[in-house]
């Protein structure tokens, strides 16, 4: 179970990094007020939420691992 959770977390992280690279490429070419509004309204909040989600997911993994150790 924990291995699957870690696998999904790694997949999520890789997907997010890939999306970030694509956003970087797009934002370098898309230079107008609409891009700036999109960045402020959608991208930046999403970025913050992903960081928080990854942090919390790591905490969940750690708690599950500790629980598994204590059950042995």
Short mmCIF file of N, CA and C in Angstrom, two decimals:
data_model
loop_
_atom_site.label_atom_id
_atom_site.label_comp_id
_atom_site.label_asym_id
_atom_site.label_seq_id
_atom_site.Cartn_x
_atom_site.Cartn_y
_atom_site.Cartn_z
N UNK A 1 0.81 -1.19 0.00
CA UNK A 1 0.00 0.00 0.00
C UNK A 1 0.86 1.26 0.00
N UNK A 2 1.84 1.33 0.88
CA UNK A 2 2.69 2.52 0.95
C UNK A 2 3.49 2.70 -0.33
N UNK A 3 3.89 1.60 -0.93
CA UNK A 3 4.65 1.69 -2.18
C UNK A 3 3.78 2.30 -3.29
N UNK A 4 2.53 1.94 -3.31
CA UNK A 4 1.61 2.50 -4.32
C UNK A 4 1.41 3.99 -4.07
N UNK A 5 1.26 4.37 -2.82
CA UNK A 5 1.09 5.79 -2.48
C UNK A 5 2.32 6.58 -2.89
N UNK A 6 3.49 6.05 -2.61
CA UNK A 6 4.72 6.73 -3.01
C UNK A 6 4.84 6.82 -4.52
N UNK A 7 4.42 5.76 -5.21
CA UNK A 7 4.47 5.76 -6.67
C UNK A 7 3.55 6.85 -7.23
N UNK A 8 2.36 6.97 -6.67
CA UNK A 8 1.43 8.00 -7.13
C UNK A 8 1.96 9.40 -6.81
N UNK A 9 2.57 9.55 -5.66
CA UNK A 9 3.15 10.84 -5.28
C UNK A 9 4.28 11.22 -6.24
N UNK A 10 5.11 10.26 -6.59
CA UNK A 10 6.19 10.52 -7.54
C UNK A 10 5.65 10.86 -8.92
N UNK A 11 4.62 10.16 -9.32
CA UNK A 11 3.98 10.43 -10.62
C UNK A 11 3.37 11.83 -10.63
N UNK A 12 2.71 12.20 -9.54
CA UNK A 12 2.14 13.53 -9.41
C UNK A 12 3.23 14.59 -9.50
N UNK A 13 4.33 14.38 -8.79
CA UNK A 13 5.44 15.32 -8.79
C UNK A 13 6.02 15.48 -10.18
N UNK A 14 6.22 14.38 -10.88
CA UNK A 14 6.77 14.43 -12.24
C UNK A 14 5.81 15.14 -13.19
N UNK A 15 4.54 14.88 -13.07
CA UNK A 15 3.54 15.54 -13.92
C UNK A 15 3.53 17.04 -13.65
N UNK A 16 3.61 17.41 -12.38
CA UNK A 16 3.61 18.82 -12.03
C UNK A 16 4.86 19.52 -12.60
N UNK A 17 6.00 18.88 -12.50
CA UNK A 17 7.24 19.45 -13.05
C UNK A 17 7.13 19.62 -14.56
N UNK A 18 6.56 18.61 -15.22
CA UNK A 18 6.37 18.68 -16.67
C UNK A 18 5.45 19.85 -17.04
N UNK A 19 4.36 19.99 -16.31
CA UNK A 19 3.44 21.09 -16.54
C UNK A 19 4.13 22.43 -16.29
N UNK A 20 4.95 22.51 -15.25
CA UNK A 20 5.70 23.73 -14.97
C UNK A 20 6.64 24.11 -16.09
N UNK A 21 7.31 23.12 -16.67
CA UNK A 21 8.20 23.39 -17.80
C UNK A 21 7.40 23.91 -19.00
N UNK A 22 6.25 23.32 -19.24
CA UNK A 22 5.40 23.77 -20.36
C UNK A 22 4.88 25.18 -20.10
N UNK A 23 4.50 25.47 -18.86
CA UNK A 23 4.03 26.82 -18.54
C UNK A 23 5.16 27.81 -18.75
N UNK A 24 6.36 27.47 -18.37
CA UNK A 24 7.50 28.35 -18.55
C UNK A 24 7.71 28.67 -20.03
N UNK A 25 7.65 27.66 -20.86
CA UNK A 25 7.81 27.86 -22.31
C UNK A 25 6.69 28.74 -22.84
N UNK A 26 5.47 28.44 -22.43
CA UNK A 26 4.32 29.22 -22.91
C UNK A 26 4.38 30.67 -22.44
N UNK A 27 4.72 30.85 -21.18
CA UNK A 27 4.73 32.21 -20.63
C UNK A 27 5.83 33.07 -21.23
N UNK A 28 6.88 32.45 -21.74
CA UNK A 28 7.94 33.21 -22.40
C UNK A 28 7.48 33.74 -23.75
N UNK A 29 6.55 33.04 -24.38
CA UNK A 29 6.06 33.46 -25.70
C UNK A 29 4.75 34.24 -25.61
N UNK A 30 4.00 34.04 -24.57
CA UNK A 30 2.69 34.65 -24.39
C UNK A 30 2.86 35.84 -23.45
N UNK A 31 3.14 36.98 -24.02
CA UNK A 31 3.47 38.15 -23.20
C UNK A 31 2.44 39.26 -23.41
N UNK A 32 1.32 39.13 -22.74
CA UNK A 32 0.32 40.19 -22.76
C UNK A 32 -0.43 40.22 -21.44
N UNK A 33 -1.42 41.08 -21.35
CA UNK A 33 -2.16 41.24 -20.11
C UNK A 33 -2.94 39.98 -19.75
N UNK A 34 -3.40 39.26 -20.75
CA UNK A 34 -4.19 38.05 -20.50
C UNK A 34 -3.31 36.98 -19.83
N UNK A 35 -2.08 36.83 -20.30
CA UNK A 35 -1.15 35.88 -19.67
C UNK A 35 -0.87 36.29 -18.24
N UNK A 36 -0.66 37.57 -18.03
CA UNK A 36 -0.38 38.05 -16.69
C UNK A 36 -1.57 37.80 -15.77
N UNK A 37 -2.76 38.04 -16.26
CA UNK A 37 -3.97 37.80 -15.47
C UNK A 37 -4.13 36.30 -15.19
N UNK A 38 -3.87 35.47 -16.20
CA UNK A 38 -3.95 34.02 -16.02
C UNK A 38 -2.97 33.57 -14.96
N UNK A 39 -1.75 34.10 -15.05
CA UNK A 39 -0.71 33.73 -14.09
C UNK A 39 -1.14 34.09 -12.67
N UNK A 40 -1.63 35.29 -12.48
CA UNK A 40 -2.02 35.74 -11.15
C UNK A 40 -3.28 35.05 -10.65
N UNK A 41 -4.23 34.86 -11.53
CA UNK A 41 -5.52 34.33 -11.09
C UNK A 41 -5.53 32.80 -10.95
N UNK A 42 -4.79 32.11 -11.84
CA UNK A 42 -4.85 30.65 -11.86
C UNK A 42 -3.53 29.97 -11.53
N UNK A 43 -2.46 30.37 -12.23
CA UNK A 43 -1.21 29.62 -12.09
C UNK A 43 -0.59 29.76 -10.70
N UNK A 44 -0.45 30.97 -10.21
CA UNK A 44 0.17 31.16 -8.90
C UNK A 44 -0.61 30.48 -7.78
N UNK A 45 -1.94 30.61 -7.72
CA UNK A 45 -2.67 29.87 -6.68
C UNK A 45 -2.52 28.36 -6.82
N UNK A 46 -2.52 27.87 -8.06
CA UNK A 46 -2.34 26.44 -8.29
C UNK A 46 -0.97 26.00 -7.80
N UNK A 47 0.03 26.78 -8.10
CA UNK A 47 1.39 26.47 -7.67
C UNK A 47 1.47 26.37 -6.15
N UNK A 48 0.86 27.32 -5.46
CA UNK A 48 0.86 27.30 -4.00
C UNK A 48 0.12 26.08 -3.47
N UNK A 49 -0.99 25.75 -4.09
CA UNK A 49 -1.78 24.61 -3.63
C UNK A 49 -1.03 23.30 -3.85
N UNK A 50 -0.32 23.20 -4.96
CA UNK A 50 0.44 21.98 -5.23
C UNK A 50 1.56 21.80 -4.20
N UNK A 51 2.24 22.87 -3.87
CA UNK A 51 3.30 22.80 -2.86
C UNK A 51 2.72 22.31 -1.53
N UNK A 52 1.59 22.89 -1.13
CA UNK A 52 0.96 22.47 0.12
C UNK A 52 0.50 21.02 0.06
N UNK A 53 -0.07 20.63 -1.06
CA UNK A 53 -0.56 19.26 -1.23
C UNK A 53 0.58 18.26 -1.16
N UNK A 54 1.68 18.56 -1.84
CA UNK A 54 2.83 17.66 -1.80
C UNK A 54 3.38 17.53 -0.39
N UNK A 55 3.43 18.64 0.33
CA UNK A 55 3.92 18.62 1.71
C UNK A 55 3.02 17.75 2.60
N UNK A 56 1.73 17.93 2.45
CA UNK A 56 0.79 17.15 3.26
C UNK A 56 0.81 15.67 2.87
N UNK A 57 0.96 15.40 1.60
CA UNK A 57 1.05 14.01 1.16
C UNK A 57 2.27 13.33 1.75
N UNK A 58 3.37 14.06 1.81
CA UNK A 58 4.58 13.51 2.42
C UNK A 58 4.35 13.21 3.90
N UNK A 59 3.62 14.08 4.57
CA UNK A 59 3.30 13.84 5.99
C UNK A 59 2.45 12.58 6.14
N UNK A 60 1.49 12.39 5.24
CA UNK A 60 0.64 11.19 5.28
C UNK A 60 1.51 9.94 5.11
N UNK A 61 2.42 9.97 4.15
CA UNK A 61 3.31 8.83 3.92
C UNK A 61 4.12 8.54 5.18
N UNK A 62 4.66 9.58 5.80
CA UNK A 62 5.45 9.39 7.02
C UNK A 62 4.62 8.79 8.15
N UNK A 63 3.41 9.27 8.33
CA UNK A 63 2.54 8.74 9.39
C UNK A 63 2.22 7.27 9.13
N UNK A 64 1.92 6.93 7.90
CA UNK A 64 1.60 5.53 7.56
C UNK A 64 2.83 4.65 7.79
N UNK A 65 3.99 5.14 7.39
CA UNK A 65 5.22 4.36 7.61
C UNK A 65 5.47 4.14 9.10
N UNK A 66 5.28 5.17 9.90
CA UNK A 66 5.46 5.05 11.34
C UNK A 66 4.46 4.07 11.94
N UNK A 67 3.23 4.13 11.46
CA UNK A 67 2.20 3.22 11.95
C UNK A 67 2.54 1.77 11.60
N UNK A 68 3.03 1.56 10.41
CA UNK A 68 3.41 0.22 9.98
C UNK A 68 4.56 -0.32 10.83
N UNK A 69 5.52 0.52 11.16
CA UNK A 69 6.64 0.11 12.00
C UNK A 69 6.15 -0.24 13.40
N UNK A 70 5.25 0.58 13.93
CA UNK A 70 4.79 0.33 15.30
C UNK A 70 3.89 -0.90 15.40
N UNK A 71 3.31 -1.33 14.29
CA UNK A 71 2.46 -2.51 14.29
C UNK A 71 3.25 -3.82 14.20
N UNK A 72 4.51 -3.73 13.89
CA UNK A 72 5.32 -4.94 13.74
C UNK A 72 5.65 -5.56 15.04
#
